[in-house]
Short mmCIF file of N, CA, C and O in Angstrom, two decimals:
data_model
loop_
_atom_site.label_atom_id
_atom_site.label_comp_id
_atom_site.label_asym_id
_atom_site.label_seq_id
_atom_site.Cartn_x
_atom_site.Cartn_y
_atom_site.Cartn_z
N UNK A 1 43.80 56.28 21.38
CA UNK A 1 44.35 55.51 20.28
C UNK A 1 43.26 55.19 19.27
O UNK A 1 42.10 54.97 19.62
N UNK A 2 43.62 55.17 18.11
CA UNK A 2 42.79 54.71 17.33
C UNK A 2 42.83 53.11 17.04
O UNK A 2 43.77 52.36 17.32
N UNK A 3 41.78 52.82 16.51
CA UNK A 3 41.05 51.08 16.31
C UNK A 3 42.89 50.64 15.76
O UNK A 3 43.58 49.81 16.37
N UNK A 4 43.32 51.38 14.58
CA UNK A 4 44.44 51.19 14.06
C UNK A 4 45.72 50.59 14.89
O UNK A 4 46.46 49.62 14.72
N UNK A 5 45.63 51.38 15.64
CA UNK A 5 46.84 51.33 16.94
C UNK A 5 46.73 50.37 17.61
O UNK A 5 47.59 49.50 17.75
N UNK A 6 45.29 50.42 18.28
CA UNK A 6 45.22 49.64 19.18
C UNK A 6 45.71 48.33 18.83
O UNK A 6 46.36 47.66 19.63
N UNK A 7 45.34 47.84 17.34
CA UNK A 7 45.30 46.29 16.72
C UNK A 7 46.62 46.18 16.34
O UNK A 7 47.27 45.14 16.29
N UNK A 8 47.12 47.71 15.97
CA UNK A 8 48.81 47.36 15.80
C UNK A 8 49.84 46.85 17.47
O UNK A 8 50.81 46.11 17.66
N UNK A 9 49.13 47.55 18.22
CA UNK A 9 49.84 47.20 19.79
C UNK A 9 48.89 46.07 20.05
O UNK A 9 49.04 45.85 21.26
N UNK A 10 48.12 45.35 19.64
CA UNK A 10 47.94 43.96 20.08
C UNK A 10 48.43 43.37 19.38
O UNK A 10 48.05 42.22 19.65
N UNK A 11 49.21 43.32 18.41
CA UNK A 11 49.74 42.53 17.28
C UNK A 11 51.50 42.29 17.94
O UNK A 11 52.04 41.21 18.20
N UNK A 12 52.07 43.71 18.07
CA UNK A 12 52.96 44.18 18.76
C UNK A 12 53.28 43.09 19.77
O UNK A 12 54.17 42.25 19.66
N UNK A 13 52.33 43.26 20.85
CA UNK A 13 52.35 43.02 21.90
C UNK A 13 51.90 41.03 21.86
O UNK A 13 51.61 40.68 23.00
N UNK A 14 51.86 40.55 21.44
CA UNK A 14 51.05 38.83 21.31
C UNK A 14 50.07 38.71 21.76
O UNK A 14 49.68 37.62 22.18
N UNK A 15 49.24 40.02 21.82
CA UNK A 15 48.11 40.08 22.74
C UNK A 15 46.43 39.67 22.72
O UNK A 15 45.49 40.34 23.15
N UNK A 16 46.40 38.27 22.04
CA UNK A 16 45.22 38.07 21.19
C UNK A 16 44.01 38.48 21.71
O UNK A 16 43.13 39.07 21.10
N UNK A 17 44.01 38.06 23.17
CA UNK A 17 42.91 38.09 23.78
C UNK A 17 42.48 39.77 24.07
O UNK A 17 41.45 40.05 24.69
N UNK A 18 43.43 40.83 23.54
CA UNK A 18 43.33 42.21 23.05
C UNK A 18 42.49 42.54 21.69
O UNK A 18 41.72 43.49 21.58
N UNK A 19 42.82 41.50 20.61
CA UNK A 19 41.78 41.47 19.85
C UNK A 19 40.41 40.85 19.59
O UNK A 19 39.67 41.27 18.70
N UNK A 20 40.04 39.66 20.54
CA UNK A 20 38.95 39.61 20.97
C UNK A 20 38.33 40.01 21.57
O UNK A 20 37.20 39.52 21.67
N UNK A 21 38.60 40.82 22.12
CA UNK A 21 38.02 41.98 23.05
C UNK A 21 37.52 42.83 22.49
O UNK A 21 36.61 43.37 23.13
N UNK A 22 37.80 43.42 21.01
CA UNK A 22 37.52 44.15 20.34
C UNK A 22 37.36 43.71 18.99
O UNK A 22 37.57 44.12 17.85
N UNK A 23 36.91 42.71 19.58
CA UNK A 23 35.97 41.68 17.84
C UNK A 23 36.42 41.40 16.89
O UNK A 23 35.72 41.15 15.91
N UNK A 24 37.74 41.36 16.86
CA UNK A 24 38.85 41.31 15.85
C UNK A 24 39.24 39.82 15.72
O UNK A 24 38.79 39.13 16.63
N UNK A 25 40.06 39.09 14.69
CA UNK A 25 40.31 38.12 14.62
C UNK A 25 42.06 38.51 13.64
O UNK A 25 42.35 39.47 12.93
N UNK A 26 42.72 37.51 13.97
CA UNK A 26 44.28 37.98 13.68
C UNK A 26 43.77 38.14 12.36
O UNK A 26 44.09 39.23 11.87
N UNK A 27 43.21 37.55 11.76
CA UNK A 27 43.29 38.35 10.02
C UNK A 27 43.00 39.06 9.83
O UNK A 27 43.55 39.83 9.05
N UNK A 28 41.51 39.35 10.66
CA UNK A 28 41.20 40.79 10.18
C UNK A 28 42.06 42.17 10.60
O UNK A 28 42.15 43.15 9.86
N UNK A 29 42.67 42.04 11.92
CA UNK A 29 43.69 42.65 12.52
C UNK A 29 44.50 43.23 11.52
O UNK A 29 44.50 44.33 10.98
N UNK A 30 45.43 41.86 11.35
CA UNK A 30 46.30 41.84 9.79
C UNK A 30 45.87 42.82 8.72
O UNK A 30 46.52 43.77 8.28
N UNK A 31 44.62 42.38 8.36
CA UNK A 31 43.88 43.14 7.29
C UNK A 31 44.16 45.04 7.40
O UNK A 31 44.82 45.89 6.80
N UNK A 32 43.01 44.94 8.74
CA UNK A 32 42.97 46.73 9.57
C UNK A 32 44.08 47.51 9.17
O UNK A 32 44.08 48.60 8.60
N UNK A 33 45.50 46.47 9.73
CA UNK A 33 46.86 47.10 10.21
C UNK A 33 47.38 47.87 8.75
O UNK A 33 47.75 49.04 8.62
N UNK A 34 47.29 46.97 7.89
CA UNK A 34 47.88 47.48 6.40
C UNK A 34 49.17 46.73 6.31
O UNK A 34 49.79 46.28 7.27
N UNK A 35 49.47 46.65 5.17
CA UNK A 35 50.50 45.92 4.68
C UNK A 35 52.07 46.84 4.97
O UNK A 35 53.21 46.39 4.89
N UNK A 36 51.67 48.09 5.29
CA UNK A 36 53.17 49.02 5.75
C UNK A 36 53.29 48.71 7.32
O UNK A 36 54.19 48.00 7.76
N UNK A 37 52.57 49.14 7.91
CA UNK A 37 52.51 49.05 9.34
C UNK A 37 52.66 47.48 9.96
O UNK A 37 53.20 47.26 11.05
N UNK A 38 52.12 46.48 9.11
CA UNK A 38 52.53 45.33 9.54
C UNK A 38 53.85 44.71 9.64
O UNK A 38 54.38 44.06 10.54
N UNK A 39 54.42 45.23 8.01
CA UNK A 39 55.77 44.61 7.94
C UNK A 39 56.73 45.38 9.51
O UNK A 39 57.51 44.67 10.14
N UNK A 40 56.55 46.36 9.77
CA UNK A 40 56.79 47.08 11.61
C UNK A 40 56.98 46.20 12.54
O UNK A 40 57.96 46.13 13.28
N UNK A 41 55.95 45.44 12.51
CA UNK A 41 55.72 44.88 13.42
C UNK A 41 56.80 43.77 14.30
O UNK A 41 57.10 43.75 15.50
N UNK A 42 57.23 42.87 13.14
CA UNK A 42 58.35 41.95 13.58
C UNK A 42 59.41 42.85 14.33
O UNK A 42 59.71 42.40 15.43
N UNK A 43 60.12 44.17 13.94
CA UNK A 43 61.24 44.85 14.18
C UNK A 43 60.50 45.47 15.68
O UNK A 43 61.10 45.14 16.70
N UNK A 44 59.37 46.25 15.84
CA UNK A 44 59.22 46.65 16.93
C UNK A 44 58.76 45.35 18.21
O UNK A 44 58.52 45.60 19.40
N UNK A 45 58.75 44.60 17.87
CA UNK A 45 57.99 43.45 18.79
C UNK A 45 59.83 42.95 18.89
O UNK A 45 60.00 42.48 20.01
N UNK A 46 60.82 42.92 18.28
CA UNK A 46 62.28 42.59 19.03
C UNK A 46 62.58 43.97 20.13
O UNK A 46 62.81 43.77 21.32
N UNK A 47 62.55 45.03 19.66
CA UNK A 47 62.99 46.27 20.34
C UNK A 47 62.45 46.37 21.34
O UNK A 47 63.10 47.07 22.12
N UNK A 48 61.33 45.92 21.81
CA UNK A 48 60.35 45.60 23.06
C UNK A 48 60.82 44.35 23.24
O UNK A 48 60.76 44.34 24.47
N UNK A 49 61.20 43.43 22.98
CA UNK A 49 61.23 42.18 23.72
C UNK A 49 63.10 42.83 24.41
O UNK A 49 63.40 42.85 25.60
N UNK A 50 63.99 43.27 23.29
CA UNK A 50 65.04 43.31 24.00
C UNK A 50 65.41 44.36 24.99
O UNK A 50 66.50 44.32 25.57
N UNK A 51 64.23 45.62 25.25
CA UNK A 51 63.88 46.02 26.15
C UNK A 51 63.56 45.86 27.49
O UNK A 51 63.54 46.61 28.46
N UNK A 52 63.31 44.71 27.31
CA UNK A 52 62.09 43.96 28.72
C UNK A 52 63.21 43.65 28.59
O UNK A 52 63.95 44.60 28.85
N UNK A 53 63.79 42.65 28.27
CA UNK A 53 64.93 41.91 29.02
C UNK A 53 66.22 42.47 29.31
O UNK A 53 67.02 41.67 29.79
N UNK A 54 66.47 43.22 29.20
CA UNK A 54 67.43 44.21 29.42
C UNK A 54 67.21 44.78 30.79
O UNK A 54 67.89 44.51 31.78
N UNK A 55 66.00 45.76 30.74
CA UNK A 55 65.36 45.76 32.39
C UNK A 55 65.70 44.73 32.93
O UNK A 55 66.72 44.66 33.62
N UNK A 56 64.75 43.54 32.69
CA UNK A 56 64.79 42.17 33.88
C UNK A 56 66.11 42.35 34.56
O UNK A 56 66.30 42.56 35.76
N UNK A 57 67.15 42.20 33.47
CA UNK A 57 68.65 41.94 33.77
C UNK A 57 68.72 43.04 34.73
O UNK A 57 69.14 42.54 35.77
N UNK A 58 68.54 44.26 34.90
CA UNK A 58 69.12 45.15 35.16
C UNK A 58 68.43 45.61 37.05
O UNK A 58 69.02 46.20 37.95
N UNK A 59 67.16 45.10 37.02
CA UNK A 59 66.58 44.85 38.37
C UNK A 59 66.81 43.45 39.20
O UNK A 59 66.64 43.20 40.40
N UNK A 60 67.19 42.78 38.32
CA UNK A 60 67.96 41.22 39.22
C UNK A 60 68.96 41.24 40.10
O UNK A 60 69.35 40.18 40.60
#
């Protein structure tokens, strides 16, 4: 993955302590990601959340 990705799937993902790991800080993240790829973000971070829970439901 590139630096790009990665900060977009920690963004994705609520994964801060993904961008401190890699010296990042949510703005600069923000910054990295770009203003196209960010606005993404809200829509793919539901499609993954209603993913997961869909599973959960479905292994209960």
């Amino acid at each position: 993955m590139s630096t790009g990705e990665k900060l977009a799937s920690a963004l994705v993902l609520n994964r801060p302590d993904w961008l401190a790991e890699m010296n990042y800080t949510l703005a600069e993240a923000i910054e990295r990601v770009g203003p196209q790829w960010l606005a993404l973000i809200p829509e793919a971070a539901r499609v993954l959340n209603t993913k997961t829970s869909t599973s959960r439901v479905r292994h209960e």
